[in-house]
């Protein structure tokens, strides 16, 4: 008497459920990862401008005033020997003016990042290598000099170097940008805690 061997189900048949779950899970995982990465990038991209008005704008506990921009400025320090720039680039010096009613509000300004933004969307960060062109303190929390003027002529800029409650003070930022955009770039300031907003200073 011969006994017929029962056919075993094939590998594909045995693993159909697992394969179907992979077909669903892999694209879903890819979509979720891509979505998460995109959201992180999108949330960290400065895109919502808070434009500073001519008469001043309240933001981050301070009043911000129009910035002034100098293309190809002269060094602030006598006998300075500036570093050679890459071909086709130039320096841009930006003066930022702000005022706080209470010096405690300066804590909200810490962590600021100053940038230049071109009309085509390109952004340049402040250069910290151009000390010979710094004729005011850098950063949004002010300076260290009790005198009302330092390197810069007080007739041109009657702003305090050291923050004083209720009085405007001034900081400076230096950039190296292509000559082709130097006349059109606009200063901006970002805070990691405020993104995607950014403070914009129209020229």
CSV table of N, CA and C in Angstrom, one decimal, residues 12-156:
chain,number,residue,atom,x,y,z
A,12,UNK,N,6.7,31.0,-0.4
A,12,UNK,CA,6.0,32.2,-0.7
A,12,UNK,C,4.6,32.2,0.0
A,13,UNK,N,4.0,31.0,-0.1
A,13,UNK,CA,2.7,30.9,0.6
A,13,UNK,C,2.8,31.0,2.1
A,14,UNK,N,3.8,30.5,2.6
A,14,UNK,CA,4.0,30.5,4.1
A,14,UNK,C,4.3,31.9,4.6
A,15,UNK,N,4.9,32.7,3.7
A,15,UNK,CA,5.4,34.0,4.2
A,15,UNK,C,4.6,35.2,3.5
A,16,UNK,N,3.4,34.9,3.0
A,16,UNK,CA,2.6,35.9,2.4
A,16,UNK,C,2.3,37.0,3.3
A,17,UNK,N,1.9,36.7,4.5
A,17,UNK,CA,1.5,37.8,5.5
A,17,UNK,C,2.7,38.7,5.8
A,18,UNK,N,3.9,38.1,6.0
A,18,UNK,CA,5.0,38.8,6.3
A,18,UNK,C,5.4,39.7,5.2
A,19,UNK,N,5.4,39.2,3.9
A,19,UNK,CA,5.7,40.0,2.8
A,19,UNK,C,4.7,41.1,2.6
A,20,UNK,N,3.5,40.9,2.8
A,20,UNK,CA,2.5,42.0,2.7
A,20,UNK,C,2.7,43.1,3.7
A,21,UNK,N,3.1,42.7,4.9
A,21,UNK,CA,3.4,43.7,5.9
A,21,UNK,C,4.6,44.5,5.6
A,22,UNK,N,5.6,43.9,4.9
A,22,UNK,CA,6.8,44.6,4.5
A,22,UNK,C,6.4,45.6,3.4
A,23,UNK,N,5.6,45.1,2.5
A,23,UNK,CA,5.1,46.0,1.4
A,23,UNK,C,4.5,47.3,1.9
A,24,UNK,N,3.8,47.2,3.0
A,24,UNK,CA,3.1,48.3,3.6
A,24,UNK,C,4.1,49.1,4.5
A,25,UNK,N,4.9,48.4,5.3
A,25,UNK,CA,5.8,49.0,6.3
A,25,UNK,C,6.9,49.8,5.7
A,26,UNK,N,7.6,49.3,4.7
A,26,UNK,CA,8.8,49.9,4.2
A,26,UNK,C,8.4,51.3,3.6
A,27,UNK,N,7.5,51.4,2.7
A,27,UNK,CA,7.1,52.7,2.2
A,27,UNK,C,6.6,53.7,3.3
A,28,UNK,N,5.9,53.1,4.3
A,28,UNK,CA,5.4,53.9,5.4
A,28,UNK,C,6.5,54.5,6.2
A,29,UNK,N,7.5,53.6,6.5
A,29,UNK,CA,8.7,54.1,7.2
A,29,UNK,C,9.4,55.1,6.5
A,30,UNK,N,9.6,54.9,5.2
A,30,UNK,CA,10.3,55.9,4.3
A,30,UNK,C,9.5,57.2,4.3
A,31,UNK,N,8.2,57.2,4.2
A,31,UNK,CA,7.4,58.4,4.1
A,31,UNK,C,7.5,59.1,5.5
A,32,UNK,N,7.4,58.3,6.6
A,32,UNK,CA,7.5,59.0,7.9
A,32,UNK,C,8.8,59.6,8.2
A,33,UNK,N,9.9,59.0,7.8
A,33,UNK,CA,11.3,59.5,8.0
A,33,UNK,C,11.4,60.8,7.1
A,34,UNK,N,11.0,60.7,5.9
A,34,UNK,CA,11.1,61.9,5.0
A,34,UNK,C,10.3,63.0,5.5
A,35,UNK,N,9.1,62.7,6.0
A,35,UNK,CA,8.2,63.8,6.5
A,35,UNK,C,8.8,64.4,7.7
A,36,UNK,N,9.4,63.6,8.6
A,36,UNK,CA,10.0,64.1,9.8
A,36,UNK,C,11.2,65.0,9.5
A,37,UNK,N,12.0,64.5,8.5
A,37,UNK,CA,13.2,65.3,8.1
A,37,UNK,C,12.8,66.6,7.5
A,38,UNK,N,11.7,66.6,6.7
A,38,UNK,CA,11.3,67.8,6.0
A,38,UNK,C,10.7,68.8,7.0
A,39,UNK,N,9.9,68.2,8.0
A,39,UNK,CA,9.3,69.1,9.0
A,39,UNK,C,10.4,69.8,9.8
A,40,UNK,N,11.5,69.0,10.2
A,40,UNK,CA,12.6,69.6,11.0
A,40,UNK,C,13.3,70.7,10.2
A,41,UNK,N,13.5,70.5,8.9
A,41,UNK,CA,14.1,71.5,8.0
A,41,UNK,C,13.2,72.7,7.9
A,42,UNK,N,11.9,72.4,7.7
A,42,UNK,CA,10.9,73.5,7.4
A,42,UNK,C,10.8,74.4,8.7
A,43,UNK,N,10.7,73.8,9.8
A,43,UNK,CA,10.5,74.5,11.1
A,43,UNK,C,11.8,75.3,11.4
A,44,UNK,N,13.0,74.9,10.9
A,44,UNK,CA,14.2,75.6,11.2
A,44,UNK,C,14.6,76.6,10.1
A,45,UNK,N,13.8,76.7,9.1
A,45,UNK,CA,14.2,77.6,8.0
A,45,UNK,C,13.6,79.0,8.2
A,46,UNK,N,14.4,80.0,8.3
A,46,UNK,CA,13.9,81.4,8.6
A,46,UNK,C,13.1,81.9,7.3
A,47,UNK,N,11.8,82.0,7.4
A,47,UNK,CA,11.0,82.3,6.3
A,47,UNK,C,9.9,83.4,6.6
A,48,UNK,N,9.6,83.6,7.8
A,48,UNK,CA,8.5,84.5,8.2
A,48,UNK,C,9.1,85.8,8.7
A,49,UNK,N,9.2,86.8,7.9
A,49,UNK,CA,9.9,88.0,8.2
A,49,UNK,C,9.1,88.9,9.1
A,50,UNK,N,9.7,89.4,10.2
A,50,UNK,CA,9.2,90.5,11.0
A,50,UNK,C,9.9,91.7,10.6
A,51,UNK,N,9.3,92.6,9.8
A,51,UNK,CA,10.1,93.7,9.2
A,51,UNK,C,10.1,94.9,10.2
A,52,UNK,N,11.3,95.4,10.3
A,52,UNK,CA,11.6,96.6,11.2
A,52,UNK,C,11.1,97.8,10.5
A,53,UNK,N,10.2,98.6,11.1
A,53,UNK,CA,9.7,99.8,10.6
A,53,UNK,C,10.6,101.0,10.8
A,54,UNK,N,10.4,102.0,10.0
A,54,UNK,CA,11.3,103.2,10.1
A,54,UNK,C,11.4,103.8,11.5
A,55,UNK,N,10.2,103.8,12.2
A,55,UNK,CA,10.2,104.4,13.6
A,55,UNK,C,10.5,103.4,14.7
A,56,UNK,N,10.9,102.2,14.3
A,56,UNK,CA,11.2,101.2,15.4
A,56,UNK,C,10.1,100.1,15.5
A,57,UNK,N,10.6,98.9,15.8
A,57,UNK,CA,9.7,97.8,16.0
A,57,UNK,C,10.0,97.0,17.2
A,58,UNK,N,9.0,96.7,18.0
A,58,UNK,CA,9.1,95.9,19.2
A,58,UNK,C,9.3,94.4,18.9
A,59,UNK,N,10.3,93.8,19.4
A,59,UNK,CA,10.5,92.4,19.2
A,59,UNK,C,11.5,91.8,20.2
A,60,UNK,N,11.2,90.7,20.8
A,60,UNK,CA,12.1,90.0,21.7
A,60,UNK,C,12.5,90.9,22.9
A,61,UNK,N,11.5,91.8,23.4
A,61,UNK,CA,11.8,92.6,24.5
A,61,UNK,C,12.6,93.8,24.3
A,62,UNK,N,12.8,94.2,23.0
A,62,UNK,CA,13.6,95.4,22.6
A,62,UNK,C,12.9,96.1,21.5
A,63,UNK,N,13.3,97.4,21.3
A,63,UNK,CA,12.9,98.2,20.2
A,63,UNK,C,14.0,98.2,19.2
A,64,UNK,N,13.7,97.8,18.0
A,64,UNK,CA,14.8,97.7,16.9
A,64,UNK,C,14.5,98.9,15.9
A,65,UNK,N,15.6,99.4,15.5
A,65,UNK,CA,15.6,100.5,14.5
A,65,UNK,C,16.3,100.1,13.2
A,66,UNK,N,16.1,101.0,12.2
A,66,UNK,CA,16.7,100.7,10.9
A,66,UNK,C,18.2,100.5,11.0
A,67,UNK,N,18.7,99.5,10.3
A,67,UNK,CA,20.1,99.3,10.2
A,67,UNK,C,20.7,100.1,9.1
A,68,UNK,N,22.0,100.3,9.2
A,68,UNK,CA,22.7,101.0,8.1
A,68,UNK,C,23.8,100.0,7.6
A,69,UNK,N,24.1,100.0,6.3
A,69,UNK,CA,25.0,99.1,5.7
A,69,UNK,C,26.1,99.8,4.9
A,70,UNK,N,27.3,99.4,5.1
A,70,UNK,CA,28.4,100.0,4.4
A,70,UNK,C,29.1,98.9,3.5
A,71,UNK,N,29.3,99.1,2.2
A,71,UNK,CA,29.9,98.2,1.4
A,71,UNK,C,31.4,98.6,1.2
A,72,UNK,N,32.3,97.7,1.3
A,72,UNK,CA,33.7,97.9,1.2
A,72,UNK,C,34.2,99.0,2.2
A,73,UNK,N,33.9,98.8,3.5
A,73,UNK,CA,34.3,99.8,4.6
A,73,UNK,C,35.8,99.9,4.8
A,74,UNK,N,36.2,100.9,5.4
A,74,UNK,CA,37.6,101.1,5.8
A,74,UNK,C,37.8,100.4,7.1
A,75,UNK,N,39.0,99.9,7.4
A,75,UNK,CA,39.3,99.4,8.8
A,75,UNK,C,39.1,100.4,9.8
A,76,UNK,N,38.6,100.0,11.0
A,76,UNK,CA,38.4,100.9,12.1
A,76,UNK,C,39.7,101.2,12.8
A,77,UNK,N,40.6,100.3,12.8
A,77,UNK,CA,41.9,100.5,13.6
A,77,UNK,C,43.0,101.0,12.7
A,78,UNK,N,43.7,102.0,13.2
A,78,UNK,CA,44.8,102.5,12.4
A,78,UNK,C,45.9,101.5,12.3
A,79,UNK,N,46.6,101.6,11.1
A,79,UNK,CA,47.7,100.7,10.8
A,79,UNK,C,47.2,99.2,10.7
A,80,UNK,N,45.9,99.0,10.5
A,80,UNK,CA,45.4,97.6,10.3
A,80,UNK,C,45.8,97.1,8.9
A,81,UNK,N,46.1,95.8,8.9
A,81,UNK,CA,46.5,95.2,7.6
A,81,UNK,C,45.4,94.1,7.4
A,82,UNK,N,44.3,94.4,6.7
A,82,UNK,CA,43.2,93.5,6.5
A,82,UNK,C,43.7,92.3,5.7
A,83,UNK,N,43.0,91.2,6.0
A,83,UNK,CA,43.3,90.0,5.2
A,83,UNK,C,42.8,90.1,3.8
A,84,UNK,N,43.5,89.4,2.9
A,84,UNK,CA,43.1,89.4,1.5
A,84,UNK,C,41.9,88.6,1.3
A,85,UNK,N,40.9,89.2,0.5
A,85,UNK,CA,39.7,88.5,0.3
A,85,UNK,C,39.7,87.7,-1.0
A,86,UNK,N,38.9,86.6,-1.0
A,86,UNK,CA,38.8,85.8,-2.3
A,86,UNK,C,38.4,86.7,-3.4
A,87,UNK,N,38.8,86.4,-4.6
A,87,UNK,CA,38.4,87.2,-5.8
A,87,UNK,C,36.9,87.3,-6.0
A,88,UNK,N,36.4,88.5,-6.3
A,88,UNK,CA,35.0,88.7,-6.5
A,88,UNK,C,34.2,88.9,-5.3
A,89,UNK,N,34.8,89.1,-4.1
A,89,UNK,CA,34.1,89.3,-2.9
A,89,UNK,C,34.4,90.6,-2.3
A,90,UNK,N,33.6,91.1,-1.4
A,90,UNK,CA,33.9,92.3,-0.7
A,90,UNK,C,33.3,92.3,0.7
A,91,UNK,N,33.7,93.2,1.5
A,91,UNK,CA,33.2,93.3,2.9
A,91,UNK,C,32.0,94.1,3.0
A,92,UNK,N,31.1,93.8,3.9
A,92,UNK,CA,29.9,94.6,4.2
A,92,UNK,C,29.9,94.7,5.7
A,93,UNK,N,29.7,96.0,6.1
A,93,UNK,CA,29.6,96.3,7.5
A,93,UNK,C,28.2,96.7,7.8
A,94,UNK,N,27.6,96.1,8.9
A,94,UNK,CA,26.2,96.5,9.2
A,94,UNK,C,26.2,97.0,10.6
A,95,UNK,N,25.5,98.1,10.8
A,95,UNK,CA,25.3,98.7,12.2
A,95,UNK,C,23.8,98.4,12.6
A,96,UNK,N,23.7,97.8,13.7
A,96,UNK,CA,22.3,97.4,14.2
A,96,UNK,C,22.1,98.3,15.5
A,97,UNK,N,20.9,98.9,15.5
A,97,UNK,CA,20.5,99.8,16.6
A,97,UNK,C,19.3,99.2,17.4
A,98,UNK,N,19.4,99.2,18.7
A,98,UNK,CA,18.3,98.7,19.5
A,98,UNK,C,18.2,99.4,20.8
A,99,UNK,N,17.1,99.2,21.5
A,99,UNK,CA,16.9,99.9,22.8
A,99,UNK,C,16.0,99.0,23.7
A,100,UNK,N,16.4,98.9,25.0
A,100,UNK,CA,15.6,98.2,25.9
A,100,UNK,C,15.1,99.1,27.1
A,101,UNK,N,13.9,98.9,27.5
A,101,UNK,CA,13.4,99.7,28.6
A,101,UNK,C,14.0,99.2,29.9
A,102,UNK,N,14.3,97.9,30.0
A,102,UNK,CA,14.9,97.2,31.2
A,102,UNK,C,16.1,96.4,30.8
A,103,UNK,N,17.2,96.5,31.4
A,103,UNK,CA,18.4,95.8,31.0
A,103,UNK,C,18.2,94.3,31.2
A,104,UNK,N,17.2,93.8,32.0
A,104,UNK,CA,17.0,92.4,32.1
A,104,UNK,C,16.5,91.8,30.8
A,105,UNK,N,15.9,92.7,29.9
A,105,UNK,CA,15.4,92.2,28.7
A,105,UNK,C,16.5,91.8,27.7
A,106,UNK,N,17.8,92.1,28.1
A,106,UNK,CA,18.9,91.7,27.2
A,106,UNK,C,19.0,90.2,27.2
A,107,UNK,N,18.5,89.5,28.3
A,107,UNK,CA,18.6,88.1,28.3
A,107,UNK,C,17.9,87.4,27.1
A,108,UNK,N,16.8,88.1,26.7
A,108,UNK,CA,16.0,87.6,25.6
A,108,UNK,C,16.7,87.7,24.3
A,109,UNK,N,17.7,88.6,24.2
A,109,UNK,CA,18.4,88.9,23.0
A,109,UNK,C,19.6,88.0,22.8
A,110,UNK,N,20.0,87.3,23.9
A,110,UNK,CA,21.2,86.4,23.8
A,110,UNK,C,20.9,85.3,22.8
A,111,UNK,N,21.9,84.8,22.1
A,111,UNK,CA,21.8,83.7,21.2
A,111,UNK,C,21.4,84.2,19.8
A,112,UNK,N,21.4,85.5,19.6
A,112,UNK,CA,21.0,86.0,18.2
A,112,UNK,C,22.1,85.7,17.2
A,113,UNK,N,21.7,85.5,16.0
A,113,UNK,CA,22.6,85.3,14.8
A,113,UNK,C,22.3,86.3,13.8
A,114,UNK,N,23.3,87.1,13.4
A,114,UNK,CA,23.1,88.1,12.4
A,114,UNK,C,23.5,87.5,11.0
A,115,UNK,N,22.7,87.8,10.0
A,115,UNK,CA,22.9,87.3,8.7
A,115,UNK,C,22.7,88.4,7.6
A,116,UNK,N,23.1,88.2,6.4
A,116,UNK,CA,22.7,89.0,5.3
A,116,UNK,C,22.0,88.1,4.3
A,117,UNK,N,20.9,88.6,3.8
A,117,UNK,CA,20.0,87.8,2.9
A,117,UNK,C,19.9,88.5,1.5
A,118,UNK,N,20.2,87.8,0.5
A,118,UNK,CA,20.1,88.3,-0.9
A,118,UNK,C,18.7,88.1,-1.4
A,119,UNK,N,18.3,88.9,-2.4
A,119,UNK,CA,17.0,88.8,-3.0
A,119,UNK,C,16.7,87.4,-3.5
A,120,UNK,N,17.7,86.7,-3.9
A,120,UNK,CA,17.5,85.3,-4.5
A,120,UNK,C,17.4,84.3,-3.4
A,121,UNK,N,17.4,84.7,-2.1
A,121,UNK,CA,17.3,83.7,-1.0
A,121,UNK,C,18.6,83.3,-0.3
A,122,UNK,N,19.7,83.5,-1.0
A,122,UNK,CA,21.0,83.1,-0.3
A,122,UNK,C,21.2,83.9,0.9
A,123,UNK,N,21.9,83.2,1.9
A,123,UNK,CA,22.1,83.8,3.2
A,123,UNK,C,23.6,83.7,3.6
A,124,UNK,N,24.1,84.7,4.1
A,124,UNK,CA,25.5,84.7,4.6
A,124,UNK,C,25.5,85.0,6.1
A,125,UNK,N,26.4,84.3,6.8
A,125,UNK,CA,26.5,84.5,8.3
A,125,UNK,C,27.6,85.5,8.5
A,126,UNK,N,27.6,86.0,9.7
A,126,UNK,CA,28.6,87.0,10.1
A,126,UNK,C,30.0,86.4,10.1
A,127,UNK,N,31.0,87.2,9.7
A,127,UNK,CA,32.3,86.8,9.7
A,127,UNK,C,33.0,87.2,11.0
A,128,UNK,N,33.6,86.3,11.7
A,128,UNK,CA,34.2,86.7,13.0
A,128,UNK,C,35.7,86.9,12.8
A,129,UNK,N,36.2,86.8,11.5
A,129,UNK,CA,37.6,86.9,11.3
A,129,UNK,C,38.1,88.3,10.9
A,130,UNK,N,37.1,89.3,10.9
A,130,UNK,CA,37.4,90.6,10.4
A,130,UNK,C,37.5,91.6,11.5
A,131,UNK,N,38.3,91.4,12.5
A,131,UNK,CA,38.4,92.2,13.7
A,131,UNK,C,38.8,93.7,13.3
A,132,UNK,N,39.6,93.8,12.3
A,132,UNK,CA,40.1,95.2,11.9
A,132,UNK,C,39.0,96.1,11.5
A,133,UNK,N,37.8,95.5,11.2
A,133,UNK,CA,36.7,96.3,10.7
A,133,UNK,C,35.6,96.4,11.8
A,134,UNK,N,35.8,95.9,12.9
A,134,UNK,CA,34.8,96.0,14.0
A,134,UNK,C,35.1,97.3,14.8
A,135,UNK,N,34.2,98.3,14.5
A,135,UNK,CA,34.4,99.6,15.3
A,135,UNK,C,33.3,99.8,16.3
A,136,UNK,N,32.5,98.7,16.6
A,136,UNK,CA,31.5,98.7,17.6
A,136,UNK,C,31.5,97.3,18.2
A,137,UNK,N,30.9,97.1,19.3
A,137,UNK,CA,30.8,95.7,19.9
A,137,UNK,C,29.9,94.9,18.9
A,138,UNK,N,30.1,93.6,19.0
A,138,UNK,CA,29.3,92.7,18.2
A,138,UNK,C,28.2,92.0,19.1
A,139,UNK,N,27.2,91.5,18.5
A,139,UNK,CA,26.2,90.8,19.2
A,139,UNK,C,25.0,91.7,19.6
A,140,UNK,N,23.9,91.0,19.9
A,140,UNK,CA,22.7,91.8,20.2
A,140,UNK,C,22.5,92.2,21.7
A,141,UNK,N,23.4,91.7,22.5
A,141,UNK,CA,23.3,92.1,24.0
A,141,UNK,C,24.2,93.3,24.4
A,142,UNK,N,24.8,93.9,23.4
A,142,UNK,CA,25.5,95.1,23.6
A,142,UNK,C,27.0,95.0,23.9
A,143,UNK,N,27.6,96.1,24.3
A,143,UNK,CA,29.0,96.1,24.5
A,143,UNK,C,29.5,96.3,25.9
A,144,UNK,N,30.7,96.9,26.0
A,144,UNK,CA,31.4,96.9,27.2
A,144,UNK,C,32.0,98.3,27.6
A,145,UNK,N,31.8,99.2,26.7
A,145,UNK,CA,32.4,100.5,26.9
A,145,UNK,C,31.5,101.5,27.4
A,146,UNK,N,31.9,102.2,28.6
A,146,UNK,CA,31.0,103.2,29.2
A,146,UNK,C,30.9,104.5,28.4
A,147,UNK,N,31.9,104.7,27.6
A,147,UNK,CA,31.9,106.0,26.8
A,147,UNK,C,30.8,106.0,25.8
A,148,UNK,N,30.2,107.1,25.5
A,148,UNK,CA,29.1,107.1,24.5
A,148,UNK,C,29.6,106.9,23.1
A,149,UNK,N,30.9,107.0,22.8
A,149,UNK,CA,31.5,106.8,21.5
A,149,UNK,C,32.9,106.1,21.7
A,150,UNK,N,33.2,105.4,20.7
A,150,UNK,CA,34.5,104.7,20.7
A,150,UNK,C,35.2,105.0,19.4
A,151,UNK,N,35.3,104.0,18.5
A,151,UNK,CA,36.0,104.2,17.3
A,151,UNK,C,35.2,105.1,16.3
A,152,UNK,N,33.9,105.0,16.4
A,152,UNK,CA,33.0,105.7,15.5
A,152,UNK,C,32.7,107.1,15.9
A,153,UNK,N,32.7,108.0,15.0
A,153,UNK,CA,32.5,109.4,15.3
A,153,UNK,C,31.1,109.6,15.9
A,154,UNK,N,31.0,110.2,17.1
A,154,UNK,CA,29.7,110.4,17.8
A,154,UNK,C,28.8,111.3,17.1
A,155,UNK,N,29.4,112.2,16.2
A,155,UNK,CA,28.5,113.1,15.4
A,155,UNK,C,27.7,112.3,14.4
A,156,UNK,N,28.3,111.2,13.9
A,156,UNK,CA,27.7,110.3,12.9
A,156,UNK,C,26.7,109.3,13.6
